[in-house]
Short mmCIF file of N, CA, C and O and ligand atoms in Angstrom, two decimals:
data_model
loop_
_atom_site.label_atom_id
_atom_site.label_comp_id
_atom_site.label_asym_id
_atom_site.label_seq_id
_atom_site.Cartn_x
_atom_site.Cartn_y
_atom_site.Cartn_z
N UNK A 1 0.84 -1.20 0.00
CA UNK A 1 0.00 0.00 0.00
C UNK A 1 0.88 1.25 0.00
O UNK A 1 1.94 1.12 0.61
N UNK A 2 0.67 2.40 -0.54
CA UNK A 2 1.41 3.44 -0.32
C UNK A 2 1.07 4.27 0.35
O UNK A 2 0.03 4.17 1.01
N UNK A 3 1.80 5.27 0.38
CA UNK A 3 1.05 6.76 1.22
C UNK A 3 0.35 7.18 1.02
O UNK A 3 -0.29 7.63 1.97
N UNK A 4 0.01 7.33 0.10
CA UNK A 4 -1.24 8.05 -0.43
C UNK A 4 -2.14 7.48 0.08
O UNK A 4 -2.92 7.97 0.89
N UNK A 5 -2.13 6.27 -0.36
CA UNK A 5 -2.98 5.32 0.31
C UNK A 5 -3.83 5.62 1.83
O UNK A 5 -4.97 5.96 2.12
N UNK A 6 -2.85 5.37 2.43
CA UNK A 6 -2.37 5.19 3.97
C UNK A 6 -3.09 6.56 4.47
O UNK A 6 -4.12 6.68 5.13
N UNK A 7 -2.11 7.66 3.88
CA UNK A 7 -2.89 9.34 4.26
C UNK A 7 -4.60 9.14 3.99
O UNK A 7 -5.29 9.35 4.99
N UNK A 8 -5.13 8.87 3.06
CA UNK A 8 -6.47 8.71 3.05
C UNK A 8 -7.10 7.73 3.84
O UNK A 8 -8.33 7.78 3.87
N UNK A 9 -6.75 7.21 4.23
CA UNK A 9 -7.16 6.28 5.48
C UNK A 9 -6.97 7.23 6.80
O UNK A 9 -7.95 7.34 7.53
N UNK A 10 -6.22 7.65 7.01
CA UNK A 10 -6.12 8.23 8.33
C UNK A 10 -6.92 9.89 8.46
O UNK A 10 -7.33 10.29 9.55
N UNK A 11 -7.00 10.43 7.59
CA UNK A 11 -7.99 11.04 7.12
C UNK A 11 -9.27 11.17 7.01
O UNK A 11 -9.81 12.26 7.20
N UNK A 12 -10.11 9.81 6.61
CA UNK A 12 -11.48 9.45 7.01
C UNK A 12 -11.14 9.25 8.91
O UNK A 12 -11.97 9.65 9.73
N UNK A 13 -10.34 8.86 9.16
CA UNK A 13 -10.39 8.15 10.84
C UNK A 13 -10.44 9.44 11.18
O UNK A 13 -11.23 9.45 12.12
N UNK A 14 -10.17 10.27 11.04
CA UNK A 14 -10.45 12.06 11.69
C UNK A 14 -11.62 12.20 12.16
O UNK A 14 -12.02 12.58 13.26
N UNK A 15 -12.32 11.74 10.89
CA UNK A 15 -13.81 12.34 10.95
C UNK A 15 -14.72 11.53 12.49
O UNK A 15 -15.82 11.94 12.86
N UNK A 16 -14.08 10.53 13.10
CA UNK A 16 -14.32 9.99 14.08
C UNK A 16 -14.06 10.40 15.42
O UNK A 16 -14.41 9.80 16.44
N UNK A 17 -13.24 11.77 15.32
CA UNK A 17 -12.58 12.04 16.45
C UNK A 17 -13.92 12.32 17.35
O UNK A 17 -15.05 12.67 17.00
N UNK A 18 -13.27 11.99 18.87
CA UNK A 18 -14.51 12.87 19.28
C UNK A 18 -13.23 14.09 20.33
O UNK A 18 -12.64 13.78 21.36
N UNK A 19 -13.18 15.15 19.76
CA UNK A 19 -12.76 16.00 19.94
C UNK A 19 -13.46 17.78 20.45
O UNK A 19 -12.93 18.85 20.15
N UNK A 20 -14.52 17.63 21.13
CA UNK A 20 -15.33 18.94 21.65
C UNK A 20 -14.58 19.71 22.03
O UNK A 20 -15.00 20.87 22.04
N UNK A 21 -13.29 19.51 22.47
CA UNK A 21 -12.49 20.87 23.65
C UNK A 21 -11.95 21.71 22.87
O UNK A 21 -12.12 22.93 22.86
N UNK A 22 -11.26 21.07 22.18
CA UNK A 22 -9.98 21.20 21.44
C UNK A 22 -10.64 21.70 20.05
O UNK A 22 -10.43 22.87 19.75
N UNK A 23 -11.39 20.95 19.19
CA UNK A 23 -11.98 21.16 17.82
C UNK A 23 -10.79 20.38 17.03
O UNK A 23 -10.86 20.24 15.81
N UNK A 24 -10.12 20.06 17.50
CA UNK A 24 -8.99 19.70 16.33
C UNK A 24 -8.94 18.29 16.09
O UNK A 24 -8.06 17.58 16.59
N UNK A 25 -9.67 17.93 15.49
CA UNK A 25 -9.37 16.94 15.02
C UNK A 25 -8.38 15.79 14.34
O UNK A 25 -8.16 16.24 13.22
N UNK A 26 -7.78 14.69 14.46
CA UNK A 26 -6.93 14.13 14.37
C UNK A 26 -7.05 12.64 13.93
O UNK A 26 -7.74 11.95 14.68
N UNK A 27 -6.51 12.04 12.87
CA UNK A 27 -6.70 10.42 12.35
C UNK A 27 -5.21 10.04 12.32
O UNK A 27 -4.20 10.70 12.11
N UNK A 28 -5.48 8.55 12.66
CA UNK A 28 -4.06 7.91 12.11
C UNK A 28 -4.06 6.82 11.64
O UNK A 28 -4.98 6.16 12.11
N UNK A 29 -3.21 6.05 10.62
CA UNK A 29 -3.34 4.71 10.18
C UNK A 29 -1.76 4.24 10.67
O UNK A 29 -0.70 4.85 10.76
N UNK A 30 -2.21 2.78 10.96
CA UNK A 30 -1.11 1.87 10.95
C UNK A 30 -0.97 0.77 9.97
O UNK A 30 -1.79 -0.14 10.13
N UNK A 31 -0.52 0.70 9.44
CA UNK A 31 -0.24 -0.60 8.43
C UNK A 31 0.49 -1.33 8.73
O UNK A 31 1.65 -0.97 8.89
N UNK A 32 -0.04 -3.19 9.02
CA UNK A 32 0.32 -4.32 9.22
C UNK A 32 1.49 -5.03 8.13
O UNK A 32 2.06 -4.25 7.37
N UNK A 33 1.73 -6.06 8.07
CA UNK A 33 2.51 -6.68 6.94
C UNK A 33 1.85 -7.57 6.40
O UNK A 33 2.04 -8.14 5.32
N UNK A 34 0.92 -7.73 7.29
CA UNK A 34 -0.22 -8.66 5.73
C UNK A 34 -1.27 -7.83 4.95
O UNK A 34 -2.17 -8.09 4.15
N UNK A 35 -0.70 -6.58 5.61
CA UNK A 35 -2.12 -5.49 4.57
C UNK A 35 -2.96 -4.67 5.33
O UNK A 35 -3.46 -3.60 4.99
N UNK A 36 -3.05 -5.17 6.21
CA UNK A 36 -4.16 -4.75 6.89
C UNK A 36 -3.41 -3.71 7.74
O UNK A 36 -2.27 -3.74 8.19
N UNK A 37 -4.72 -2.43 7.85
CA UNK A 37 -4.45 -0.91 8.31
C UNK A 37 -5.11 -0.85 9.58
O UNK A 37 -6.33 -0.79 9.69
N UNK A 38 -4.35 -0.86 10.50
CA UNK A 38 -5.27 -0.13 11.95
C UNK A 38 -5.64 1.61 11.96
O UNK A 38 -4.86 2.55 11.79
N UNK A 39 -6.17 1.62 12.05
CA UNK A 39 -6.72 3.71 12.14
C UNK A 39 -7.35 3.57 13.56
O UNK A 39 -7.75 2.59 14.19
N UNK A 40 -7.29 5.22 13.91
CA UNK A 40 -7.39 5.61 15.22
C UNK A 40 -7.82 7.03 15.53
O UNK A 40 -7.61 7.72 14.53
N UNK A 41 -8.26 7.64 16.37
CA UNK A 41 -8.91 9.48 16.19
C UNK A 41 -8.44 9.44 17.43
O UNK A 41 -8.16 8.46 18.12
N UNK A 42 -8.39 10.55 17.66
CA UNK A 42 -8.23 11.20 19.22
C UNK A 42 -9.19 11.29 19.90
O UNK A 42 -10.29 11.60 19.43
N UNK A 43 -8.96 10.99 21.43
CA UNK A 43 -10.84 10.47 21.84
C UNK A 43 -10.28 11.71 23.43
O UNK A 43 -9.32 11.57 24.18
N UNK A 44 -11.24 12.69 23.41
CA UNK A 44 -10.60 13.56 24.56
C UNK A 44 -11.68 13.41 25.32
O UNK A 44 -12.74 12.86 25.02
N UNK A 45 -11.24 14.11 26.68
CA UNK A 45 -11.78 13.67 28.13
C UNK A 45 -12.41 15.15 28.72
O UNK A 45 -11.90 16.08 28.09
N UNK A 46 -13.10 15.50 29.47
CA UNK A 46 -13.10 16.75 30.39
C UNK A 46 -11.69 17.20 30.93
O UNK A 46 -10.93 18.14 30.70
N UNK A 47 -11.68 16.24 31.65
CA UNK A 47 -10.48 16.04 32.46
C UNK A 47 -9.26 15.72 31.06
O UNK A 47 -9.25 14.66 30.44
N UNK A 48 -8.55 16.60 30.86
CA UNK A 48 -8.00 17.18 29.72
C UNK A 48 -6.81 16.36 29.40
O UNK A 48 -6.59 16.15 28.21
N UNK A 49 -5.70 15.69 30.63
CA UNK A 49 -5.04 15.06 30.36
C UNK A 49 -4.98 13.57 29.93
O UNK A 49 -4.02 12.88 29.60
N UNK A 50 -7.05 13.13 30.11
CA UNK A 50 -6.74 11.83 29.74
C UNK A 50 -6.52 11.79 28.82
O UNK A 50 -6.04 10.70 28.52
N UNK A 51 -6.66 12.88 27.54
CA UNK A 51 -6.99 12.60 26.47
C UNK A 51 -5.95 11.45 25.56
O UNK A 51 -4.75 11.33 25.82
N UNK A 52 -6.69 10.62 24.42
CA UNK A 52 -5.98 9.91 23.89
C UNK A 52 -5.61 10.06 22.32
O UNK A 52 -6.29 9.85 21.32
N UNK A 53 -4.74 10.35 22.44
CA UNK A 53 -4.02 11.15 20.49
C UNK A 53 -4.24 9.44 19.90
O UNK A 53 -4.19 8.29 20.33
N UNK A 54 -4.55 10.27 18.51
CA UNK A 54 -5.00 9.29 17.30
C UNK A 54 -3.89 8.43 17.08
O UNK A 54 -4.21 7.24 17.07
N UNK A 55 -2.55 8.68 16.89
CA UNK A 55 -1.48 7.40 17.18
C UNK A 55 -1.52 6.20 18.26
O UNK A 55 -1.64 5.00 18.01
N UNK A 56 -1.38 6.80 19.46
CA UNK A 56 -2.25 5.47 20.53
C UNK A 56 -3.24 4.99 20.06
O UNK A 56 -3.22 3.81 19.69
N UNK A 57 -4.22 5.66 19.96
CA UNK A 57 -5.67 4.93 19.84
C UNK A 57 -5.14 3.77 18.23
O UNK A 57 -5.42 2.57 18.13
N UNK A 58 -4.58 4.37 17.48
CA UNK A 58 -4.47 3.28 16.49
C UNK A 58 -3.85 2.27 16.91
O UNK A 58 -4.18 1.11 16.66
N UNK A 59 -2.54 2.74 17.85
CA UNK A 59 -1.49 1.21 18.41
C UNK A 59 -2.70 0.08 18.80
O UNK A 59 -2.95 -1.07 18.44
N UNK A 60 -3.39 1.19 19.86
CA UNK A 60 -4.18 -0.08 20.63
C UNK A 60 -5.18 -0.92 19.62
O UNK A 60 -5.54 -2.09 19.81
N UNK A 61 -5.56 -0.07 18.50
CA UNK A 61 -6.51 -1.30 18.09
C UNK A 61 -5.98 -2.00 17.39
O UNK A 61 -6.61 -2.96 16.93
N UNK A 62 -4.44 -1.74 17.02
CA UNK A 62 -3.88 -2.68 16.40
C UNK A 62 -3.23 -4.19 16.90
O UNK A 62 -3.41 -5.28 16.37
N UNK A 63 -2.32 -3.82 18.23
CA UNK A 63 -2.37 -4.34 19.40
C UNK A 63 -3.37 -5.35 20.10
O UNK A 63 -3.28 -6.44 20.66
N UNK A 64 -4.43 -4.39 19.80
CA UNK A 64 -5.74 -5.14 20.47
C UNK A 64 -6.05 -6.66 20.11
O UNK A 64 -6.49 -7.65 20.71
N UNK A 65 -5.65 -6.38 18.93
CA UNK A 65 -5.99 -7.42 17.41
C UNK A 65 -4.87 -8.14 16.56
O UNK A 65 -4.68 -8.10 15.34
N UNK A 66 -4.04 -8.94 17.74
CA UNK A 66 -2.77 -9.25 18.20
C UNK A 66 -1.73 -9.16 16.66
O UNK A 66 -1.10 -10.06 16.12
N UNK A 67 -1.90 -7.40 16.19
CA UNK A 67 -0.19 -7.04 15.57
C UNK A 67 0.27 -6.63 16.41
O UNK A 67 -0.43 -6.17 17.32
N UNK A 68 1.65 -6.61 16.48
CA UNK A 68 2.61 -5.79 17.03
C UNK A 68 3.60 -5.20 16.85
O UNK A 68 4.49 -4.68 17.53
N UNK A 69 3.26 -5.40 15.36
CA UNK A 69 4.69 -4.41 14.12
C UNK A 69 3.98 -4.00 13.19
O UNK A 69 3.23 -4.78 12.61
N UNK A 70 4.07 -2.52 12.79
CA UNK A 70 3.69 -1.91 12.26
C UNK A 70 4.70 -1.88 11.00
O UNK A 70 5.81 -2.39 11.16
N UNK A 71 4.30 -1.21 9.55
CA UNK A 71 5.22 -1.26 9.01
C UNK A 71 5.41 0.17 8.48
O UNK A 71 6.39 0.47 7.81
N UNK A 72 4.50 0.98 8.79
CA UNK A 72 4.08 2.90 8.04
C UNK A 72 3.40 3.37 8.62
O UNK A 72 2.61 2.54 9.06
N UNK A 73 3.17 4.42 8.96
CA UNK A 73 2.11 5.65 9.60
C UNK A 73 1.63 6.65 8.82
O UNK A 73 2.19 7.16 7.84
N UNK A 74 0.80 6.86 9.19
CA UNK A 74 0.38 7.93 8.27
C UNK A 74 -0.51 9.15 9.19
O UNK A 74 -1.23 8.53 9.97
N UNK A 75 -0.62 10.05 9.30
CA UNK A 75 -1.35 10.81 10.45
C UNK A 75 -2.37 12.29 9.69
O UNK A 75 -1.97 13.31 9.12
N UNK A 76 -2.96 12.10 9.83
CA UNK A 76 -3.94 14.06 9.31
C UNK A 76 -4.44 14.45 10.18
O UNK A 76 -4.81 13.79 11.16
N UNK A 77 -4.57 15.78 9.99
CA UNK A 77 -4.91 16.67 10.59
C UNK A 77 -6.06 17.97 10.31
O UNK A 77 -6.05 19.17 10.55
N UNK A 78 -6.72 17.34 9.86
CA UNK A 78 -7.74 18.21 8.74
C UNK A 78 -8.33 19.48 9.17
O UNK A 78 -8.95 20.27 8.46
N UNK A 79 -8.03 19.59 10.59
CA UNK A 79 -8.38 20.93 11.43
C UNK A 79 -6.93 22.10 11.26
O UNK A 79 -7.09 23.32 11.30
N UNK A 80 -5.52 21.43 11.07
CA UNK A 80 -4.57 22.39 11.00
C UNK A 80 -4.13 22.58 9.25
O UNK A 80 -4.01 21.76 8.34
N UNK A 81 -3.95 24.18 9.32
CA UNK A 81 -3.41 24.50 7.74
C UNK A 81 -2.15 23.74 7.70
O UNK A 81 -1.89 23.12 6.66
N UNK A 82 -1.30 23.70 8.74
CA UNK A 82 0.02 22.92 8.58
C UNK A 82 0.08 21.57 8.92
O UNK A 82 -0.91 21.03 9.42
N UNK A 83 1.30 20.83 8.68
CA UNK A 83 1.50 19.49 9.03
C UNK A 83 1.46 18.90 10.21
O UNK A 83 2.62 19.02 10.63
N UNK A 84 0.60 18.11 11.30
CA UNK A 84 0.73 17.99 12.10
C UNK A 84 1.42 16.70 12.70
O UNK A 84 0.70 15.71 12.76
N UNK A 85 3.08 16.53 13.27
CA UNK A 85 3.00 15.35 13.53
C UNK A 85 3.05 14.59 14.70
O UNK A 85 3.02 15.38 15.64
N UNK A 86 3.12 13.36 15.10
CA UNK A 86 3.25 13.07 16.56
C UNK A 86 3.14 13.76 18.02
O UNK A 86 3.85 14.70 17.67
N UNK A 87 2.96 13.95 18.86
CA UNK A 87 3.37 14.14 19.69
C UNK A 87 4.56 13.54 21.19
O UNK A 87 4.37 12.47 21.76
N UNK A 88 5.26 14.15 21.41
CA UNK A 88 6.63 13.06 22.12
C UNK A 88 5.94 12.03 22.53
O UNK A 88 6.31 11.04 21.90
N UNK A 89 5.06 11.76 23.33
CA UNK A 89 4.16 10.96 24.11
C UNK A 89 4.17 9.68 23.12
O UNK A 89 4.66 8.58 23.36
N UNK A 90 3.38 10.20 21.70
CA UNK A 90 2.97 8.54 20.89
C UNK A 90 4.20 8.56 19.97
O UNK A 90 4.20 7.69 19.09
N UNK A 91 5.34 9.49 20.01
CA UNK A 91 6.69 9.14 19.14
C UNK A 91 7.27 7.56 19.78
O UNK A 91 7.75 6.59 19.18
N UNK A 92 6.93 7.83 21.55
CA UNK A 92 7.60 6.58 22.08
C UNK A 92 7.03 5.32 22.09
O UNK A 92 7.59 4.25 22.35
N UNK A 93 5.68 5.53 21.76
CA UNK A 93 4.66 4.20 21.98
C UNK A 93 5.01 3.60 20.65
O UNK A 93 5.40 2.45 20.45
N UNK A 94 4.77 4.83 19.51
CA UNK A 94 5.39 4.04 18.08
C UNK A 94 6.21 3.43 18.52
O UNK A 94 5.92 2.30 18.91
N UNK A 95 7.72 3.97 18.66
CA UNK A 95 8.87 3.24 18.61
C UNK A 95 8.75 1.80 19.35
O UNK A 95 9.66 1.01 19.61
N UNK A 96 7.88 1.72 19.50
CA UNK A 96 8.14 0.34 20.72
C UNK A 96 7.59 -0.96 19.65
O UNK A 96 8.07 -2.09 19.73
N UNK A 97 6.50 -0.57 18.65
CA UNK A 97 6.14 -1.59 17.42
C UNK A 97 6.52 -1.15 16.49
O UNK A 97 5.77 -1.48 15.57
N UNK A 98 7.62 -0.34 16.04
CA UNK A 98 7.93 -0.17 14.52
C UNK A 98 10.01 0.09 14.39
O UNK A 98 10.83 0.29 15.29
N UNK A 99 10.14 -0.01 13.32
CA UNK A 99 11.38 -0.14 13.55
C UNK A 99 11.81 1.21 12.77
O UNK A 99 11.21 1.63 11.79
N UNK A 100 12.87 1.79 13.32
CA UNK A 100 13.31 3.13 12.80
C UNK A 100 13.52 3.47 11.47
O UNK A 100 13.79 4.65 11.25
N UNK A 101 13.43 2.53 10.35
CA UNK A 101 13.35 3.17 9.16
C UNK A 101 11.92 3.01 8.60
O UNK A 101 11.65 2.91 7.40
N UNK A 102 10.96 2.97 9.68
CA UNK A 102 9.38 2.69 9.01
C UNK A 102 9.30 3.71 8.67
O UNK A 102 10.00 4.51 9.29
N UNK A 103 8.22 4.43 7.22
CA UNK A 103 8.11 5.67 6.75
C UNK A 103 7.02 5.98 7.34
O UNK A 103 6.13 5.13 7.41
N UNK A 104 6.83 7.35 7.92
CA UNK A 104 5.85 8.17 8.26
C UNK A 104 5.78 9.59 7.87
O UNK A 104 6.62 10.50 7.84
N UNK A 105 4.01 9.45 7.46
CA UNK A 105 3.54 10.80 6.26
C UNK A 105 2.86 11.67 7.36
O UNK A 105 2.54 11.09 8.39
N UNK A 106 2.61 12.99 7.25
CA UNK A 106 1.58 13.38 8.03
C UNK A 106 1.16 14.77 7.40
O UNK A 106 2.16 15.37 7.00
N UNK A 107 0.16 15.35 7.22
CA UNK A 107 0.09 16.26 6.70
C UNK A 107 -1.39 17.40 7.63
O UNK A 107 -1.72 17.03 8.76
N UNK A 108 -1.90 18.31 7.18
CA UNK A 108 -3.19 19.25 7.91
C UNK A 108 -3.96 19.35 6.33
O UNK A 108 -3.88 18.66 5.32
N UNK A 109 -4.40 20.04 6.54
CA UNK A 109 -5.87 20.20 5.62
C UNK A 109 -5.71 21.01 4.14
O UNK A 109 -6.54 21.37 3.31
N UNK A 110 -3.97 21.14 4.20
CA UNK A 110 -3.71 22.10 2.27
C UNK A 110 -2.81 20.77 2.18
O UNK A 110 -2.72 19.72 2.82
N UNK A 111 -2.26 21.25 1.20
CA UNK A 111 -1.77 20.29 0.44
C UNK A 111 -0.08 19.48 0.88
O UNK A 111 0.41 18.40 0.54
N UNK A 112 0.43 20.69 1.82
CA UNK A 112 1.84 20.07 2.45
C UNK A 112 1.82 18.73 3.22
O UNK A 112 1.04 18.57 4.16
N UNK A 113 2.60 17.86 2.85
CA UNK A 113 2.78 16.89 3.59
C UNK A 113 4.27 16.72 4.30
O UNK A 113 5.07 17.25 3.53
N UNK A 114 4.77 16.33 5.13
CA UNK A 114 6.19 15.69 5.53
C UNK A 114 6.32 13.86 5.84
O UNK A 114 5.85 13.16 6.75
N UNK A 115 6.95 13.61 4.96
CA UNK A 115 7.39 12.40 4.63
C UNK A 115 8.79 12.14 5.53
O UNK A 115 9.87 12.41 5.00
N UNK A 116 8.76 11.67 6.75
CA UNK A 116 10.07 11.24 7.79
C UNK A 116 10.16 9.49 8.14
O UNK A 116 9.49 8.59 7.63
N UNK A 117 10.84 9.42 8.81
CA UNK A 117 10.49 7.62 9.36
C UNK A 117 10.53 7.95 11.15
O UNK A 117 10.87 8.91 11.84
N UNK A 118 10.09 6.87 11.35
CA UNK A 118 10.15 6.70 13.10
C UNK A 118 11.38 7.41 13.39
O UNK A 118 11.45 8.61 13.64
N UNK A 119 12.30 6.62 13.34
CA UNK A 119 14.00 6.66 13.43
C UNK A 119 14.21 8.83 13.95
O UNK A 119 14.37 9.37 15.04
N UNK A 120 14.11 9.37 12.62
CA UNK A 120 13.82 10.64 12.70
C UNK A 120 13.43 11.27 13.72
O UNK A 120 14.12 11.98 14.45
N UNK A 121 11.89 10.93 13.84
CA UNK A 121 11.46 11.62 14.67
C UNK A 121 11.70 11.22 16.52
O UNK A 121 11.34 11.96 17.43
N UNK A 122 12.26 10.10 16.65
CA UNK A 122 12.41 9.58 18.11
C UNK A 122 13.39 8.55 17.84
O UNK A 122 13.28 7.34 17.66
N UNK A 123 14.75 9.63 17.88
CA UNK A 123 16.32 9.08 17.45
C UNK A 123 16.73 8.12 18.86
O UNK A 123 16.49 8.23 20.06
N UNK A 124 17.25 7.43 18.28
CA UNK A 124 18.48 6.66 19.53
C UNK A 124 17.14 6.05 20.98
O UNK A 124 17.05 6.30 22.18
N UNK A 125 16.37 5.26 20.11
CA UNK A 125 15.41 5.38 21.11
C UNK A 125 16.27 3.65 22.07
O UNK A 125 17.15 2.96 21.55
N UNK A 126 15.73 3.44 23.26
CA UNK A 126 16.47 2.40 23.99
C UNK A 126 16.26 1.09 23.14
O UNK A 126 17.28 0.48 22.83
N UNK A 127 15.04 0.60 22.74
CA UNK A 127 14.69 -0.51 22.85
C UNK A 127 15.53 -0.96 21.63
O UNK A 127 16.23 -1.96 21.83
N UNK A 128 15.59 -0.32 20.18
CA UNK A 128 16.43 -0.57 19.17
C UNK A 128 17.54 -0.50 19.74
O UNK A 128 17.99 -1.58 20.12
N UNK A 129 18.20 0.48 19.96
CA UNK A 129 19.75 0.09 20.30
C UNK A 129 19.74 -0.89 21.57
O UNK A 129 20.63 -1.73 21.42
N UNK A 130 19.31 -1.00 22.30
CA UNK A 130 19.67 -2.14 23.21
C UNK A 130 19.86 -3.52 22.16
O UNK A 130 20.75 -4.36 22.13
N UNK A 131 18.78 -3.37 21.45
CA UNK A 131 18.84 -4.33 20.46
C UNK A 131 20.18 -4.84 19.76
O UNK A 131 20.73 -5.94 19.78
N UNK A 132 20.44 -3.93 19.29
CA UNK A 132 21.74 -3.43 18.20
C UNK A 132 22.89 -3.44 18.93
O UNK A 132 23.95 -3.06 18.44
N UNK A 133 22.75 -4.05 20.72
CA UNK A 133 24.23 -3.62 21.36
C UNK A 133 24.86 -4.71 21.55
O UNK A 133 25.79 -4.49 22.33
N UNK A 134 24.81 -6.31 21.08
CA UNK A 134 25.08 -7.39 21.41
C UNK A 134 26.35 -7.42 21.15
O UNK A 134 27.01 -8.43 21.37
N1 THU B 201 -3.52 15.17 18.84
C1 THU B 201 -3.43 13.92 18.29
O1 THU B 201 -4.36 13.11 18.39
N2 THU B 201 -2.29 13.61 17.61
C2 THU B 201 -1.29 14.48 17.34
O2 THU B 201 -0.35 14.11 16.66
C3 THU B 201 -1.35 15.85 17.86
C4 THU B 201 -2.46 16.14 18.81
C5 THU B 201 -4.79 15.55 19.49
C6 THU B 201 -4.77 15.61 20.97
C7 THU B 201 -5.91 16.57 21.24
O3 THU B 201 -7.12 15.86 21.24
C8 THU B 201 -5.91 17.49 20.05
O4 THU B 201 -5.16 16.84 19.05
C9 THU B 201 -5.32 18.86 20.33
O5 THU B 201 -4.04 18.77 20.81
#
């Protein structure tokens, strides 16, 4: 599947957010290795810090639904003119099912996108290099 792909998938998952506080809406897709895409919205709380960003919510239903390697991300933001990506919080939850050269797209509601990988955005993370230290 490609990005393009992938971005339009995470894109419809926006439209699911339930986002009242904030207004900003947020989708994400995960893509499996047999094909199959987990998507996810941001699901917010009163209580402001439960809230759960559309990257988690995708881990978990991917997770849920025993993958645990992702192979691409893709994230929108259809509420921001600019690109919106990760936040530190789900940079680390990624890193924990995907491996640092997975590609991740993310873009807001014009036409800019940024095309990075895990690796990029949440460098030198432990669990890979512990990996890598034998
Ligand atoms: N949000 C996400 O779901 N993912 C991101 O990458 C950035 C922020 C959500 C959290 C909150 O519901 C809203 O966007 C505003 O921060």
């Amino acid at each position: 599947m490609d990005m393009d792909t992938l971005f339009c998938i995470a894109r419809r998952a926006a439209e699911a957010a339930y986002a009242p506080y904030s207004r900003f809406r947020v989708g994400a897709a995960l893509l499996a290795g047999d094909g199959t895409v987990f998507s996810g919205c941001n699901v917010e709380n009163r209580s402001f810090g439960l809230t759960i960003c559309a990257e988690r919510s995708a881990v978990v239903q991917g997770v849920s639904r025993g993958c645990r390697s992702f192979l691409a991300l893709a994230v929108a933001a259809p509420d921001s003119p600019v690109p919106v990506g990760p936040c530190g919080a789900c940079r680390q939850v990624l890193s924990e099912f995907m491996a640092p050269e997975a590609p991740v797209r993310f873009g807001g509601s014009g036409p800019q996108r940024v095309d990075t990988t895990i690796g990029e955005l949440y460098p030198h993370d432990s669990l890979h290099e512990l990996a890598g230290a034998t």
